[in-house]
Amino acid sequence: MANNEDDIREIFRRAFEQSNPSPRPDSPDEPPSDRPPMQLPTGFLRSRSFWLVVIFLILFTSFNRIITTYTDWRWFQMIGYDSVWMTRLVSQLITFAVFFVLALATLLLNLRVALRGAEQSSASTFLPAQFRGFRWFLRLVAGFFAFTLASAAATTWDDWLLFFNRTASEVVDPIFGRSLSFYFFELPIYNFLRGWLLPLTFFSAVAVVAIYAIHNVEPLRRGIWRPQMIAPLRRHIAVLGAAFALLMAVGHYLTRFGLVYDSSGNDLVAGAGYTDVNISARIYLLSATLMVLIAVALLLNIPRFNLRPLIATVALWLISVIVLNGIIPAIVEQYVVQPNQLSREGDYLAHNIDYTRRAYGIDDVEQREFGTVTQVSAEDLAQNEAALKNMRLWDYRLLPQNYEQLQSLRTYYEFGDVDIDRYMIDGEQRQVMLSARELDKSALPNNSWENLRLEFTHGYGIVMNPVDRFTRDGQPEFFISDIPPVTTVDIPIDRPEIYYGERIASDDIVYVGNPERGEFSYPSGATNVRTVYEGAGGVPVGGFFNKMAFVIRFGDWNALFNNDITPDTRLMFHRQILERIETISPFLEYDVDPYLVVADGRLLWMVDAYTTNTRYPYADRFFSNQPEDRNFQGINYIRNAAKITVDAYDGTVTYYLADESDPLVQSYAAVFPDLFRPMSDMPEATRAHIRFPETLFRIQAHMYLEYHMTDVNVFFNQEDLWEIPLETFQDAGATELLEPYYVIFNLPGEEMTEYLLIQPYTPSNKSNMVAWMAARNDGEHYGELVAYVLPKQQVVDGPIQVEAQIEQDPEISQQLSLWNEGSSEAIRGNLIVIPLNNSFLYVEPLYLRSSGGGSRPELKRIIAASGGDVVMEDTLAEALAQLVNISAADLGNIVPLPEDGDDDGGTVEVSDDLQTVIDSANANFEAAQTAQREGDWAAYGAALDRLEQDLNQLELLIGNQ
């Protein structure tokens, strides 16, 4: 020990001789140098003015935060979720306070011990009196680091709430025997604590070294060295180093558990494979043990200085990390596993298959044999009347253009996404498409502050049409249309106003509820109808203090001086429905496509909420190139945890617990007992419109491509890998993935007509159809998944093969070429594949659209196919009749399908006067010729349709004479 200390003393002596070449006193008794001692400017820390300035700066920088917190509290109070807000706020404050106190106490304790040791060990006669004020500066720095670390900890408030309210799970990983609760709730906390304590320990060590260096720089500068000057530092650093080493040991130990859900190092198994379990996990355990030994070696330096045990244990640890963990697993993988991969990895691959199916909820998929596929017959059509009456002929991607042209009514109205749902109409379940007429403030002719904030406050009404009906002009027939809403079916709308919507900007605020002023409601001819808001949405502006708080938050100073904004006026913000929900519950994931529901005369938005995770043992991860799946990249667990409704008039948000088996949402329900309601509380009118989420189904269908294979040998060889089929959209050759779609029909072997979400499959690298999956949406069968596998000995046309048959049909090809000339374009819509008994019916709508501005698609033809036969007709009824080789009249006797252009569909009225009909026919003939010369085939087709109607009427009138 003496030799080591002499060596260190000599090193310090030489270093300071080189940096300070001035003569050094021969002994401590000689008079000191005339050089003035080091001065530190710490007197300002004792100034009252300084601390007043600091307090003022803190309050000034926190002012906006205080205003936002107060106004948020008012908003949460009004929507009835103040307990949720309070739980979140208190948990963040408690988390911050606990970790701030812990960090500050740790830093101050280390500083205190270091200061005391440094002052006792250094040549204190050379310490200037001003230096002792430096303690305040050190405390200020410690407070800053504590604040930084506590702020980082406060962001984990939800992890702590879940940890203390964790729900037990029966799912146990097959390697370590840890439950799902450990991976979801406990492991994140353990990893966080380790990661949080590491920088705290490091900052403490840096501060300790700095204190000893500063205290001893003056004596060393004067050439004074004593062995006891470094002894306290050695002991202190040994303790901190040991703590750091133990934290590293904990990290190695916890890394073992990450092997069961990390598949980055294994191309075959998602999770721990043979090498991970038998080599890597043991090496991590060895590394953790060596780190504990390093901590012991560091602690041995407290009584005396001895580097040999420390060097030896550090060397062994480096070998375990670099050589053992970096080289040995690769050797074992290359020479032990790869030559015998199936036998070595078989058990782990079985875990991978089993746990992935559980994680995505596809372990309960009921797989059925479809049976021998036949061509569609008249009998098949007769037995599936509901499916044919609900055949979706309108493409949701094109229909908004029709809505905009036919139903916007004013430039400042717009339609967003078209939603698909089902309603009971005349005693039958009918599939419909609908969209909300929302307000587009950017299109207002006068964008004054008053118009944006007080006058134009809401959208109005909806448009709804059946999926299978269209007029002679190729436009949708409407069940609900116009302003105020005109409905031809028994679906009343008592509150058509839309104050909370899908397309509202997140910063769009409005002031409503002043009976003296009122607000614009909807246009009526040359005048406008006005209204006064009567709901409970928004926050009352209140007195001057409250009003000023809102003015400061939104920077809306005009509101402060506007006389129409009274204390009773209600301020609406967070009006965009997804942003509104995320403000209440940011810990859930949400479907990017809410859908609109008409229930009990009110307009409701339905939003599906999900819980996701990335630590489900042995579950493969989900990755997709689809933009709608951007929020779910890299997950390996998902559940449809909740159904959420938002009232379009008053903004009421209601959460319904949808999956009581999910441990994550169960824990959230325990944390926020006032947030979720049971599904039984959902009104029956609303419950009739819940549907299996398309996002969840798309993810499940994607994972089922591979994980329908449950046999390890088959999975290993990827013998039965499936793909999502392609379809043609718009132009020939423009292909995209066939999306899941909602349909109404009877599952094969089932008697009940159901609302289903289905997805066809094709084999990998092939185009024929091999299977299809359906998600059930109705009654007690809600959420059930059924997969029908087609006979392997039979080749069934897949969607892209049918698309090719359509392109190769001479009649269809000629028609498409004709329409694509000049200023028109033919658009091919969604290809719908529907199983009918043991056959498949393929239906694709064909649209014609002028390429000029302001045009809208016209539904002109229906293409139907089955068993290699392809036909194209004006109506679905005619196409089906030709497909099964019977007349349209005979088909109407067994399946009463609607013809296009029924009386309620907007058909042009014809006259009973002969001369009027003749004049109309001549005019339509001339219009057709003009459109043909100009190449406007959309106008040409419409003129021919009107001419045909005139000629039919003319024939009828002549026959009656």
mmCIF file of N, CA and C in Angstrom, residues 357 362-369 704 750 772-774 776 784-789:
data_model
loop_
_atom_site.group_PDB
_atom_site.id
_atom_site.type_symbol
_atom_site.label_atom_id
_atom_site.label_comp_id
_atom_site.label_asym_id
_atom_site.label_seq_id
_atom_site.Cartn_x
_atom_site.Cartn_y
_atom_site.Cartn_z
ATOM 1 N N ARG A 357 -49.951 -15.992 -31.644
ATOM 2 C CA ARG A 357 -51.390 -16.142 -31.856
ATOM 3 C C ARG A 357 -52.176 -15.590 -30.664
ATOM 4 N N ILE A 362 -55.552 -14.152 -32.323
ATOM 5 C CA ILE A 362 -55.899 -15.030 -33.443
ATOM 6 C C ILE A 362 -55.786 -16.500 -33.040
ATOM 7 N N ASP A 363 -55.598 -16.753 -31.754
ATOM 8 C CA ASP A 363 -55.542 -18.144 -31.295
ATOM 9 C C ASP A 363 -56.930 -18.770 -31.272
ATOM 10 N N ASP A 364 -57.975 -17.931 -31.256
ATOM 11 C CA ASP A 364 -59.343 -18.445 -31.226
ATOM 12 C C ASP A 364 -60.013 -18.435 -32.594
ATOM 13 N N VAL A 365 -59.247 -18.200 -33.655
ATOM 14 C CA VAL A 365 -59.828 -18.225 -34.988
ATOM 15 C C VAL A 365 -60.354 -19.631 -35.273
ATOM 16 N N GLU A 366 -61.621 -19.694 -35.626
ATOM 17 C CA GLU A 366 -62.220 -20.988 -35.970
ATOM 18 C C GLU A 366 -61.973 -21.257 -37.454
ATOM 19 N N GLN A 367 -61.163 -22.246 -37.731
ATOM 20 C CA GLN A 367 -60.823 -22.560 -39.113
ATOM 21 C C GLN A 367 -61.762 -23.642 -39.650
ATOM 22 N N ARG A 368 -62.422 -23.353 -40.775
ATOM 23 C CA ARG A 368 -63.374 -24.268 -41.368
ATOM 24 C C ARG A 368 -62.973 -24.563 -42.814
ATOM 25 N N GLU A 369 -63.387 -25.734 -43.281
ATOM 26 C CA GLU A 369 -63.182 -26.095 -44.676
ATOM 27 C C GLU A 369 -64.323 -25.519 -45.503
ATOM 28 N N TYR A 704 -52.061 -13.337 -39.489
ATOM 29 C CA TYR A 704 -52.587 -14.666 -39.812
ATOM 30 C C TYR A 704 -52.017 -15.202 -41.121
ATOM 31 N N GLU A 750 -74.345 -21.296 -42.017
ATOM 32 C CA GLU A 750 -75.068 -20.533 -41.008
ATOM 33 C C GLU A 750 -76.405 -20.069 -41.582
ATOM 34 N N TRP A 772 -60.232 -17.225 -46.912
ATOM 35 C CA TRP A 772 -60.731 -15.907 -46.536
ATOM 36 C C TRP A 772 -61.132 -15.936 -45.062
ATOM 37 N N MET A 773 -60.991 -14.789 -44.450
ATOM 38 C CA MET A 773 -61.290 -14.653 -43.023
ATOM 39 C C MET A 773 -62.441 -13.676 -42.841
ATOM 40 N N ALA A 774 -63.265 -13.939 -41.838
ATOM 41 C CA ALA A 774 -64.390 -13.064 -41.535
ATOM 42 C C ALA A 774 -64.420 -12.746 -40.050
ATOM 43 N N ARG A 776 -67.032 -11.385 -37.190
ATOM 44 C CA ARG A 776 -68.474 -11.273 -36.985
ATOM 45 C C ARG A 776 -68.767 -10.042 -36.121
ATOM 46 N N GLU A 784 -65.983 -12.712 -32.928
ATOM 47 C CA GLU A 784 -65.515 -14.042 -33.328
ATOM 48 C C GLU A 784 -64.874 -13.963 -34.715
ATOM 49 N N LEU A 785 -63.777 -14.695 -34.888
ATOM 50 C CA LEU A 785 -63.081 -14.759 -36.165
ATOM 51 C C LEU A 785 -63.229 -16.159 -36.750
ATOM 52 N N VAL A 786 -63.563 -16.215 -38.034
ATOM 53 C CA VAL A 786 -63.734 -17.477 -38.730
ATOM 54 C C VAL A 786 -62.909 -17.428 -40.003
ATOM 55 N N ALA A 787 -62.137 -18.472 -40.253
ATOM 56 C CA ALA A 787 -61.346 -18.570 -41.479
ATOM 57 C C ALA A 787 -61.799 -19.781 -42.272
ATOM 58 N N TYR A 788 -62.102 -19.571 -43.540
ATOM 59 C CA TYR A 788 -62.510 -20.643 -44.444
ATOM 60 C C TYR A 788 -61.356 -20.950 -45.393
ATOM 61 N N VAL A 789 -60.908 -22.199 -45.375
ATOM 62 C CA VAL A 789 -59.791 -22.633 -46.218
ATOM 63 C C VAL A 789 -60.344 -23.360 -47.425
#
